[in-house]
Amino acid sequence: MDTFYIQTFGCQMNENDSEKIAGMLMELGLSESNYTSADLVLFNTCSIRGNADEKFFGHLGAAKARKAKEPDMLIAVCGCFAQQDGAAEEIMSKYPVDIIFGTHNLSSLEELLTKRIETGKTQREILEDSDIEEGLPIKRSYAHKAFVTIMNGCDNYCSYCIVPFARGREKSREAANIITEIKDLAANGCKEVMLLGQNVNSYGIKSNFIERFSDLLLDVAVVKGIERIRFMTSHPKDFGVDIIEAINASNKICNSIHLPLQSGSSKILASMNRVYSKEWYLDLAANIRESIKGVSITTDIIVGFPGEEDWDFEQTMEVMDKCKFEGAFTFIFSPRKGTKAYNLDNVVPEHVIKERFNYLVAFQNNIMAQDSERYVGTSQEILVDGPSTKNMNILSGRTMSNKLVNFTGQAQAGETVFVKITEGKPSHLFGHIEERKWV
């Protein structure tokens, strides 16, 4: 066995896990390849919504067909879907999977792979819980920016969310280990870190650390070489004044905040177990706007939660109008087995959900188009990611406020440049390099 391919579904946490899996496989002497020729194909799964399951099974079906022609090829499955009760058995009963493991035992991959090769038998290991694994090798997707997981799991148990069951209870990494990782990244040319957790705002609390998330932000800010610090995801209930003060205390901490709303109806929020009201959220968002200069707030919205009536949806639209979010990830409610919302009555008719969803998306696109227009004519400091995924002749990068910018000019990934914005669209800005700034 010489090559591997990883297909990642889901969030940045899964992407970071896939980087670690790639690092472990490369340490074993394997090299990355493509799906059609890799000796080992690994699927890192998501379970947050039904469409993620459907995509995974579609890819797994294609892998099954390939394995029928190439029996020596190995198929591995890991991640959040694999972690769910009964999922491993379901997968193994229908597909020729060679290795399956969950979210708590990435480091078991080498042992499972070795046993599969030696015995020829399917290897399965799903742990219910584990401590955070430190020191795993990692193959970063970028040299100039990196994901850094600061905590795993979630204790909020929102009624629609499978994450606490797939990722477990909240556990925070020791601050010293996080800072050591970030110092190593900076020493190797990394300029931007994204601190990851299901709820970064509660960092350290359940682990009884003296440090809180705001303290960690300021600790990272003093690491030499790091120029930008991002974080996600935030739960509104834990977004305290101390976090606002930390952002204002350092120009390295990006003025970009992802603050999931989910619904603008206090009734629906209560049913979701979000533990805040519409009015409370609006006050928090207004305080963030007033306190952080040039801040960008993005959000998540679920349409069609059970019991959502026209009035509830109108409340969501009212919040969207008042908050003027710079971006919104919009989703149709997806019932997840094992969550409290799975068996709720008052299911919203599909045609009503689609009508509301389309209206909300169009409304939000109009807000984002207006927001983009305010950038036209300005000069923005951009950390270059490299060529655009859609046009190799155009470069791409982001502002401090996380606005995507495509632009013309000459620069390398990891450089910081100034871009004159000439056009604003709902999804991105366009411009040209105005002035080179070497850092």
CSV table of C-alpha atoms in Angstrom, one decimal:
chain,number,residue,atom,x,y,z
A,1,MET,CA,0.0,0.0,0.0
A,2,ASP,CA,1.5,3.3,-1.1
A,3,THR,CA,-1.2,6.0,-1.6
A,4,PHE,CA,-4.3,7.4,0.1
A,5,TYR,CA,-7.2,9.8,-0.6
A,6,ILE,CA,-9.3,11.5,2.0
A,7,GLN,CA,-12.8,12.8,1.3
A,8,THR,CA,-13.9,15.2,4.0
A,9,PHE,CA,-17.5,16.1,4.8
A,10,GLY,CA,-18.7,18.7,7.2
A,11,CYS,CA,-17.2,21.5,9.3
A,12,GLN,CA,-13.7,22.9,10.0
A,13,MET,CA,-13.3,20.5,12.9
A,14,ASN,CA,-13.6,17.6,10.4
A,15,GLU,CA,-11.1,19.3,8.1
A,16,ASN,CA,-8.7,19.6,10.9
A,17,ASP,CA,-9.1,16.0,11.8
A,18,SER,CA,-8.5,15.1,8.1
A,19,GLU,CA,-5.2,17.0,8.3
A,20,LYS,CA,-4.2,14.9,11.2
A,21,ILE,CA,-5.2,11.7,9.5
A,22,ALA,CA,-3.2,12.7,6.4
A,23,GLY,CA,-0.2,13.5,8.7
A,24,MET,CA,-0.4,10.0,10.3
A,25,LEU,CA,-0.6,8.3,6.9
A,26,MET,CA,2.3,10.3,5.5
A,27,GLU,CA,4.4,9.4,8.6
A,28,LEU,CA,3.7,5.7,7.7
A,29,GLY,CA,5.2,6.3,4.3
A,30,LEU,CA,2.0,6.8,2.2
A,31,SER,CA,1.6,9.7,-0.2
A,32,GLU,CA,-1.5,11.6,-1.2
A,33,SER,CA,-3.2,10.6,-4.5
A,34,ASN,CA,-6.6,11.0,-6.1
A,35,TYR,CA,-9.8,9.0,-5.6
A,36,THR,CA,-9.5,6.9,-8.8
A,37,SER,CA,-6.0,5.5,-8.0
A,38,ALA,CA,-5.5,5.6,-4.2
A,39,ASP,CA,-4.8,2.3,-2.5
A,40,LEU,CA,-6.7,3.6,0.6
A,41,VAL,CA,-9.8,5.7,0.3
A,42,LEU,CA,-11.0,7.3,3.6
A,43,PHE,CA,-14.2,9.1,4.2
A,44,ASN,CA,-14.3,11.5,7.2
A,45,THR,CA,-18.0,11.8,7.8
A,46,CYS,CA,-20.4,14.5,9.0
A,47,SER,CA,-23.8,13.8,10.7
A,48,ILE,CA,-25.2,17.3,11.3
A,49,ARG,CA,-27.8,17.1,8.5
A,50,GLY,CA,-29.5,14.6,6.3
A,51,ASN,CA,-27.9,15.8,3.1
A,52,ALA,CA,-24.5,15.1,4.6
A,53,ASP,CA,-25.5,11.5,5.1
A,54,GLU,CA,-26.8,11.2,1.5
A,55,LYS,CA,-23.6,12.6,0.0
A,56,PHE,CA,-21.5,10.2,2.1
A,57,PHE,CA,-23.5,7.2,1.1
A,58,GLY,CA,-23.4,8.3,-2.6
A,59,HIS,CA,-19.6,8.4,-2.4
A,60,LEU,CA,-19.4,5.1,-0.4
A,61,GLY,CA,-21.6,3.5,-3.1
A,62,ALA,CA,-19.1,4.6,-5.8
A,63,ALA,CA,-16.2,3.2,-3.7
A,64,LYS,CA,-18.0,-0.1,-3.3
A,65,ALA,CA,-18.3,-0.3,-7.1
A,66,ARG,CA,-14.6,0.4,-7.5
A,67,LYS,CA,-13.7,-2.1,-4.9
A,68,ALA,CA,-15.6,-4.8,-6.8
A,69,LYS,CA,-13.2,-4.2,-9.6
A,70,GLU,CA,-10.1,-3.6,-7.4
A,71,PRO,CA,-10.5,-5.9,-4.3
A,72,ASP,CA,-7.1,-4.9,-2.9
A,73,MET,CA,-8.2,-1.3,-2.5
A,74,LEU,CA,-9.1,-0.5,1.1
A,75,ILE,CA,-12.0,1.7,2.3
A,76,ALA,CA,-12.0,3.4,5.7
A,77,VAL,CA,-14.8,5.4,7.4
A,78,CYS,CA,-14.4,7.7,10.4
A,79,GLY,CA,-15.9,10.8,11.9
A,80,CYS,CA,-19.2,12.0,13.3
A,81,PHE,CA,-21.6,9.7,11.3
A,82,ALA,CA,-19.4,6.7,12.2
A,83,GLN,CA,-19.6,7.6,15.9
A,84,GLN,CA,-23.4,7.4,16.0
A,85,ASP,CA,-25.1,4.5,17.7
A,86,GLY,CA,-25.6,1.7,15.2
A,87,ALA,CA,-24.0,3.5,12.3
A,88,ALA,CA,-20.9,1.3,12.1
A,89,GLU,CA,-23.1,-1.8,12.0
A,90,GLU,CA,-25.3,-0.3,9.3
A,91,ILE,CA,-22.3,0.6,7.2
A,92,MET,CA,-20.6,-2.7,7.6
A,93,SER,CA,-23.7,-4.6,6.7
A,94,LYS,CA,-24.1,-2.9,3.4
A,95,TYR,CA,-20.7,-1.9,2.2
A,96,PRO,CA,-17.2,-3.6,2.0
A,97,VAL,CA,-15.6,-1.3,4.5
A,98,ASP,CA,-12.2,-2.4,5.8
A,99,ILE,CA,-11.7,0.0,8.7
A,100,ILE,CA,-14.2,2.1,10.7
A,101,PHE,CA,-13.5,4.3,13.7
A,102,GLY,CA,-15.1,7.3,15.5
A,103,THR,CA,-14.2,10.8,16.6
A,104,HIS,CA,-12.4,9.8,19.8
A,105,ASN,CA,-9.6,7.7,18.4
A,106,LEU,CA,-7.8,9.2,15.4
A,107,SER,CA,-4.6,7.8,16.8
A,108,SER,CA,-5.9,4.2,16.4
A,109,LEU,CA,-5.7,4.4,12.6
A,110,GLU,CA,-2.2,3.0,12.4
A,111,GLU,CA,-3.0,0.0,14.5
A,112,LEU,CA,-6.3,-0.6,12.7
A,113,LEU,CA,-4.6,-0.4,9.3
A,114,THR,CA,-1.9,-2.8,10.4
A,115,LYS,CA,-4.4,-5.3,11.7
A,116,ARG,CA,-6.5,-5.1,8.5
A,117,ILE,CA,-3.4,-5.8,6.3
A,118,GLU,CA,-2.2,-8.6,8.5
A,119,THR,CA,-5.5,-10.4,9.1
A,120,GLY,CA,-7.6,-9.4,6.1
A,121,LYS,CA,-10.5,-8.8,8.5
A,122,THR,CA,-12.6,-5.6,8.9
A,123,GLN,CA,-11.4,-3.5,11.8
A,124,ARG,CA,-13.9,-1.5,13.9
A,125,GLU,CA,-13.2,0.7,17.0
A,126,ILE,CA,-15.7,3.2,18.2
A,127,LEU,CA,-14.9,4.6,21.6
A,128,GLU,CA,-17.6,6.4,23.7
A,129,ASP,CA,-15.1,9.0,25.0
A,130,SER,CA,-11.5,9.8,25.3
A,131,ASP,CA,-9.1,12.6,26.3
A,132,ILE,CA,-7.9,15.0,23.7
A,133,GLU,CA,-5.1,13.5,21.7
A,134,GLU,CA,-2.0,15.7,21.7
A,135,GLY,CA,1.0,15.6,19.4
A,136,LEU,CA,-0.5,13.9,16.4
A,137,PRO,CA,1.3,14.4,13.1
A,138,ILE,CA,-0.5,16.8,10.8
A,139,LYS,CA,-0.3,17.7,7.1
A,140,ARG,CA,-1.5,21.3,6.9
A,141,SER,CA,-3.6,22.4,3.9
A,142,TYR,CA,-1.9,25.7,3.8
A,143,ALA,CA,1.5,27.0,5.0
A,144,HIS,CA,0.3,30.5,5.8
A,145,LYS,CA,-2.9,29.7,7.7
A,146,ALA,CA,-4.0,26.9,10.0
A,147,PHE,CA,-6.8,25.4,12.0
A,148,VAL,CA,-6.0,24.9,15.7
A,149,THR,CA,-8.5,22.9,17.7
A,150,ILE,CA,-8.8,24.3,21.2
A,151,MET,CA,-11.6,22.1,22.5
A,152,ASN,CA,-13.8,19.2,21.6
A,153,GLY,CA,-17.4,18.4,22.2
A,154,CYS,CA,-20.4,20.4,23.3
A,155,ASP,CA,-22.6,20.5,26.5
A,156,ASN,CA,-25.4,22.7,25.1
A,157,TYR,CA,-27.7,19.9,23.7
A,158,CYS,CA,-29.6,22.1,21.4
A,159,SER,CA,-32.7,20.0,20.6
A,160,TYR,CA,-31.9,19.7,16.8
A,161,CYS,CA,-28.1,19.0,17.1
A,162,ILE,CA,-26.3,15.7,17.0
A,163,VAL,CA,-22.9,17.1,17.9
A,164,PRO,CA,-22.9,16.3,21.6
A,165,PHE,CA,-23.6,12.7,20.7
A,166,ALA,CA,-21.0,12.6,17.9
A,167,ARG,CA,-18.3,14.6,19.6
A,168,GLY,CA,-19.0,14.1,23.2
A,169,ARG,CA,-19.0,16.4,26.2
A,170,GLU,CA,-16.8,19.6,26.3
A,171,LYS,CA,-13.1,19.1,26.9
A,172,SER,CA,-10.6,21.9,26.5
A,173,ARG,CA,-6.9,21.6,25.6
A,174,GLU,CA,-4.3,23.0,28.0
A,175,ALA,CA,-3.5,26.5,27.0
A,176,ALA,CA,0.3,25.7,27.1
A,177,ASN,CA,-0.2,23.0,24.4
A,178,ILE,CA,-2.2,25.3,22.2
A,179,ILE,CA,0.4,28.1,22.4
A,180,THR,CA,3.2,25.6,21.7
A,181,GLU,CA,1.4,24.5,18.6
A,182,ILE,CA,0.8,28.0,17.4
A,183,LYS,CA,4.5,29.0,18.1
A,184,ASP,CA,5.6,26.1,16.0
A,185,LEU,CA,3.2,27.2,13.2
A,186,ALA,CA,4.5,30.7,13.3
A,187,ALA,CA,8.1,29.5,13.2
A,188,ASN,CA,7.2,27.7,10.0
A,189,GLY,CA,5.7,30.8,8.3
A,190,CYS,CA,2.1,30.6,9.4
A,191,LYS,CA,0.5,34.1,9.7
A,192,GLU,CA,-3.2,33.3,10.5
A,193,VAL,CA,-4.8,30.8,12.9
A,194,MET,CA,-8.4,29.8,13.2
A,195,LEU,CA,-9.2,28.6,16.8
A,196,LEU,CA,-11.8,25.9,16.6
A,197,GLY,CA,-14.4,24.4,18.9
A,198,GLN,CA,-18.1,23.6,18.9
A,199,ASN,CA,-18.4,26.5,21.4
A,200,VAL,CA,-15.1,28.4,21.8
A,201,ASN,CA,-16.7,30.9,24.2
A,202,SER,CA,-16.9,28.2,26.9
A,203,TYR,CA,-13.2,27.3,26.5
A,204,GLY,CA,-11.7,26.2,29.9
A,205,ILE,CA,-14.9,26.4,31.9
A,206,LYS,CA,-15.8,22.7,32.2
A,207,SER,CA,-12.1,21.8,32.6
A,208,ASN,CA,-11.8,24.2,35.5
A,209,PHE,CA,-9.0,26.2,33.9
A,210,ILE,CA,-8.0,29.5,35.2
A,211,GLU,CA,-7.8,30.7,31.6
A,212,ARG,CA,-10.9,31.7,29.7
A,213,PHE,CA,-11.4,32.1,26.0
A,214,SER,CA,-10.6,35.8,26.2
A,215,ASP,CA,-7.4,35.1,28.0
A,216,LEU,CA,-6.4,32.5,25.3
A,217,LEU,CA,-7.1,35.1,22.6
A,218,LEU,CA,-4.7,37.5,24.2
A,219,ASP,CA,-2.1,34.8,24.8
A,220,VAL,CA,-2.2,33.9,21.1
A,221,ALA,CA,-2.0,37.6,20.1
A,222,VAL,CA,1.5,37.9,21.6
A,223,VAL,CA,2.9,35.0,19.6
A,224,LYS,CA,5.5,36.5,17.2
A,225,GLY,CA,4.7,36.0,13.6
A,226,ILE,CA,1.0,35.5,14.0
A,227,GLU,CA,-0.8,38.4,12.3
A,228,ARG,CA,-4.4,37.3,12.3
A,229,ILE,CA,-6.5,35.3,14.8
A,230,ARG,CA,-9.9,34.0,13.9
A,231,PHE,CA,-12.3,31.8,15.9
A,232,MET,CA,-15.5,29.8,15.5
A,233,THR,CA,-18.0,28.8,16.5
A,234,SER,CA,-19.5,31.1,19.2
A,235,HIS,CA,-22.6,30.4,21.2
A,236,PRO,CA,-24.4,33.7,21.9
A,237,LYS,CA,-25.1,32.8,25.5
A,238,ASP,CA,-21.4,32.6,26.3
A,239,PHE,CA,-20.2,35.7,24.3
A,240,GLY,CA,-19.2,38.0,27.2
A,241,VAL,CA,-17.9,41.5,27.4
A,242,ASP,CA,-14.5,40.1,28.1
A,243,ILE,CA,-14.3,38.7,24.6
A,244,ILE,CA,-15.3,42.1,23.1
A,245,GLU,CA,-12.5,43.7,25.2
A,246,ALA,CA,-10.0,41.1,24.1
A,247,ILE,CA,-10.8,41.8,20.4
A,248,ASN,CA,-10.4,45.5,21.0
A,249,ALA,CA,-7.2,45.0,22.9
A,250,SER,CA,-5.3,43.5,19.9
A,251,ASN,CA,-5.4,44.4,16.2
A,252,LYS,CA,-4.4,40.8,15.5
A,253,ILE,CA,-7.8,39.5,16.6
A,254,CYS,CA,-10.0,39.7,13.5
A,255,ASN,CA,-13.2,41.8,13.7
A,256,SER,CA,-15.2,38.9,12.3
A,257,ILE,CA,-17.7,37.0,14.5
A,258,HIS,CA,-19.8,34.1,13.7
A,259,LEU,CA,-22.9,34.3,16.0
A,260,PRO,CA,-25.5,31.6,15.2
A,261,LEU,CA,-29.0,32.8,15.6
A,262,GLN,CA,-30.9,29.7,14.3
A,263,SER,CA,-34.3,31.5,14.7
A,264,GLY,CA,-35.7,34.9,15.4
A,265,SER,CA,-38.7,33.5,17.3
A,266,SER,CA,-38.3,33.3,21.0
A,267,LYS,CA,-40.9,30.5,21.0
A,268,ILE,CA,-38.8,28.5,18.5
A,269,LEU,CA,-35.6,29.3,20.3
A,270,ALA,CA,-37.0,27.9,23.5
A,271,SER,CA,-38.0,24.7,21.6
A,272,MET,CA,-34.5,24.5,20.2
A,273,ASN,CA,-33.0,24.9,23.8
A,274,ARG,CA,-31.0,27.9,22.7
A,275,VAL,CA,-31.5,29.5,26.1
A,276,TYR,CA,-31.8,33.1,24.8
A,277,SER,CA,-34.6,35.1,23.4
A,278,LYS,CA,-34.9,37.2,20.3
A,279,GLU,CA,-34.6,40.4,22.3
A,280,TRP,CA,-31.5,39.2,24.1
A,281,TYR,CA,-29.8,38.3,20.9
A,282,LEU,CA,-30.6,41.6,19.3
A,283,ASP,CA,-29.2,43.4,22.3
A,284,LEU,CA,-26.0,41.3,22.1
A,285,ALA,CA,-25.6,41.9,18.3
A,286,ALA,CA,-26.2,45.7,18.8
A,287,ASN,CA,-23.5,45.8,21.6
A,288,ILE,CA,-21.0,44.0,19.4
A,289,ARG,CA,-21.7,46.4,16.5
A,290,GLU,CA,-21.3,49.4,18.8
A,291,SER,CA,-18.2,48.1,20.6
A,292,ILE,CA,-16.0,46.7,17.8
A,293,LYS,CA,-15.0,48.9,15.0
A,294,GLY,CA,-15.9,47.6,11.5
A,295,VAL,CA,-17.1,44.3,12.9
A,296,SER,CA,-18.6,41.7,10.6
A,297,ILE,CA,-21.3,39.4,12.0
A,298,THR,CA,-22.3,36.2,10.3
A,299,THR,CA,-24.9,33.7,11.4
A,300,ASP,CA,-26.7,30.4,11.0
A,301,ILE,CA,-30.4,30.1,10.3
A,302,ILE,CA,-32.6,27.0,10.4
A,303,VAL,CA,-35.9,27.2,8.4
A,304,GLY,CA,-38.8,24.9,9.1
A,305,PHE,CA,-38.1,23.8,12.6
A,306,PRO,CA,-41.2,21.9,13.9
A,307,GLY,CA,-43.9,24.3,15.1
A,308,GLU,CA,-42.6,27.2,13.1
A,309,GLU,CA,-45.6,29.3,12.0
A,310,ASP,CA,-45.8,32.3,9.7
A,311,TRP,CA,-45.4,34.6,12.7
A,312,ASP,CA,-42.3,32.8,13.8
A,313,PHE,CA,-40.7,33.1,10.4
A,314,GLU,CA,-41.6,36.8,10.3
A,315,GLN,CA,-39.7,37.2,13.6
A,316,THR,CA,-36.6,35.6,12.0
A,317,MET,CA,-36.9,38.0,9.0
A,318,GLU,CA,-37.2,40.9,11.4
A,319,VAL,CA,-33.9,40.0,13.1
A,320,MET,CA,-32.3,39.5,9.7
A,321,ASP,CA,-33.4,43.0,8.7
A,322,LYS,CA,-32.2,44.6,12.0
A,323,CYS,CA,-28.9,42.8,12.3
A,324,LYS,CA,-27.9,43.1,8.6
A,325,PHE,CA,-25.6,40.0,8.8
A,326,GLU,CA,-22.6,40.1,6.4
A,327,GLY,CA,-23.2,36.4,5.8
A,328,ALA,CA,-25.7,33.7,6.7
A,329,PHE,CA,-25.5,29.9,6.4
A,330,THR,CA,-29.1,29.0,5.8
A,331,PHE,CA,-30.4,25.4,6.4
A,332,ILE,CA,-33.7,23.5,6.1
A,333,PHE,CA,-34.4,21.7,9.4
A,334,SER,CA,-33.0,18.1,9.2
A,335,PRO,CA,-34.3,15.7,11.9
A,336,ARG,CA,-31.5,13.8,13.5
A,337,LYS,CA,-32.3,10.5,15.3
A,338,GLY,CA,-31.3,10.7,18.9
A,339,THR,CA,-32.0,14.4,19.4
A,340,LYS,CA,-35.1,15.8,21.2
A,341,ALA,CA,-36.3,17.5,18.0
A,342,TYR,CA,-36.5,14.2,16.1
A,343,ASN,CA,-39.9,13.3,17.4
A,344,LEU,CA,-41.5,16.7,17.6
A,345,ASP,CA,-45.0,17.2,16.3
A,346,ASN,CA,-46.2,20.1,14.2
A,347,VAL,CA,-44.0,19.3,11.2
A,348,VAL,CA,-43.9,22.2,8.7
A,349,PRO,CA,-45.1,21.2,5.2
A,350,GLU,CA,-42.3,20.9,2.7
A,351,HIS,CA,-43.7,23.4,0.3
A,352,VAL,CA,-44.0,26.0,3.0
A,353,ILE,CA,-40.4,25.4,4.1
A,354,LYS,CA,-39.1,25.8,0.6
A,355,GLU,CA,-41.1,29.0,0.1
A,356,ARG,CA,-39.7,30.5,3.3
A,357,PHE,CA,-36.2,29.3,2.6
A,358,ASN,CA,-36.1,30.8,-0.9
A,359,TYR,CA,-37.5,34.1,0.5
A,360,LEU,CA,-34.9,34.2,3.2
A,361,VAL,CA,-32.0,33.5,0.9
A,362,ALA,CA,-33.1,36.2,-1.6
A,363,PHE,CA,-33.5,38.7,1.3
A,364,GLN,CA,-30.0,37.9,2.7
A,365,ASN,CA,-28.4,38.0,-0.7
A,366,ASN,CA,-29.7,41.6,-1.1
A,367,ILE,CA,-28.3,42.5,2.3
A,368,MET,CA,-24.9,41.1,1.3
A,369,ALA,CA,-25.0,42.9,-2.0
A,370,GLN,CA,-25.6,46.2,-0.2
A,371,ASP,CA,-22.8,45.4,2.3
A,372,SER,CA,-20.4,44.7,-0.5
A,373,GLU,CA,-21.1,48.1,-2.2
A,374,ARG,CA,-19.7,49.9,0.9
A,375,TYR,CA,-16.3,48.4,0.1
A,376,VAL,CA,-16.1,49.8,-3.4
A,377,GLY,CA,-13.4,52.4,-3.7
A,378,THR,CA,-11.7,51.4,-0.5
A,379,SER,CA,-8.3,49.8,-0.1
A,380,GLN,CA,-8.3,46.5,1.9
A,381,GLU,CA,-5.5,44.6,3.5
A,382,ILE,CA,-5.6,41.1,2.1
A,383,LEU,CA,-3.8,37.9,3.2
A,384,VAL,CA,-3.3,36.1,-0.1
A,385,ASP,CA,-4.5,32.5,-0.2
A,386,GLY,CA,-3.4,31.9,-3.8
A,387,PRO,CA,-5.2,31.5,-7.2
A,388,SER,CA,-9.0,31.5,-7.1
A,389,THR,CA,-10.6,28.1,-7.2
A,390,LYS,CA,-12.7,29.2,-10.2
A,391,ASN,CA,-10.1,31.1,-12.2
A,392,MET,CA,-6.4,30.4,-11.9
A,393,ASN,CA,-5.5,33.8,-13.4
A,394,ILE,CA,-7.1,35.6,-10.5
A,395,LEU,CA,-5.9,35.7,-6.9
A,396,SER,CA,-8.0,35.2,-3.9
A,397,GLY,CA,-7.8,36.2,-0.2
A,398,ARG,CA,-9.7,37.7,2.7
A,399,THR,CA,-10.1,40.9,4.6
A,400,MET,CA,-9.6,41.1,8.3
A,401,SER,CA,-13.5,41.0,8.5
A,402,ASN,CA,-13.3,37.7,6.5
A,403,LYS,CA,-14.8,39.2,3.3
A,404,LEU,CA,-13.7,37.1,0.3
A,405,VAL,CA,-11.8,39.1,-2.3
A,406,ASN,CA,-10.8,38.1,-5.8
A,407,PHE,CA,-8.3,40.3,-7.5
A,408,THR,CA,-5.7,40.8,-10.2
A,409,GLY,CA,-2.0,41.3,-9.7
A,410,GLN,CA,1.1,39.4,-8.8
A,411,ALA,CA,1.6,37.9,-5.3
A,412,GLN,CA,2.3,34.7,-3.6
A,413,ALA,CA,0.2,32.8,-1.1
A,414,GLY,CA,1.0,34.1,2.4
A,415,GLU,CA,1.8,37.6,1.3
A,416,THR,CA,-0.1,40.6,2.6
A,417,VAL,CA,-1.2,43.1,0.0
A,418,PHE,CA,-3.4,46.1,-0.4
A,419,VAL,CA,-6.2,45.7,-2.9
A,420,LYS,CA,-8.3,48.5,-4.3
A,421,ILE,CA,-11.9,47.3,-4.4
A,422,THR,CA,-13.6,48.1,-7.7
A,423,GLU,CA,-16.7,45.8,-7.6
A,424,GLY,CA,-18.9,44.4,-4.9
A,425,LYS,CA,-21.1,41.2,-5.3
A,426,PRO,CA,-23.2,39.4,-2.7
A,427,SER,CA,-20.6,36.6,-2.3
A,428,HIS,CA,-17.3,38.4,-2.8
A,429,LEU,CA,-15.5,41.6,-3.7
A,430,PHE,CA,-13.3,42.2,-6.8
A,431,GLY,CA,-10.3,44.5,-7.2
A,432,HIS,CA,-6.6,44.9,-8.1
A,433,ILE,CA,-3.4,45.1,-6.1
A,434,GLU,CA,-2.9,48.8,-5.3
A,435,GLU,CA,0.2,48.6,-3.2
A,436,ARG,CA,2.5,45.8,-2.1
A,437,LYS,CA,3.1,45.4,1.6
A,438,TRP,CA,5.8,42.9,2.5
A,439,VAL,CA,5.6,41.5,6.0
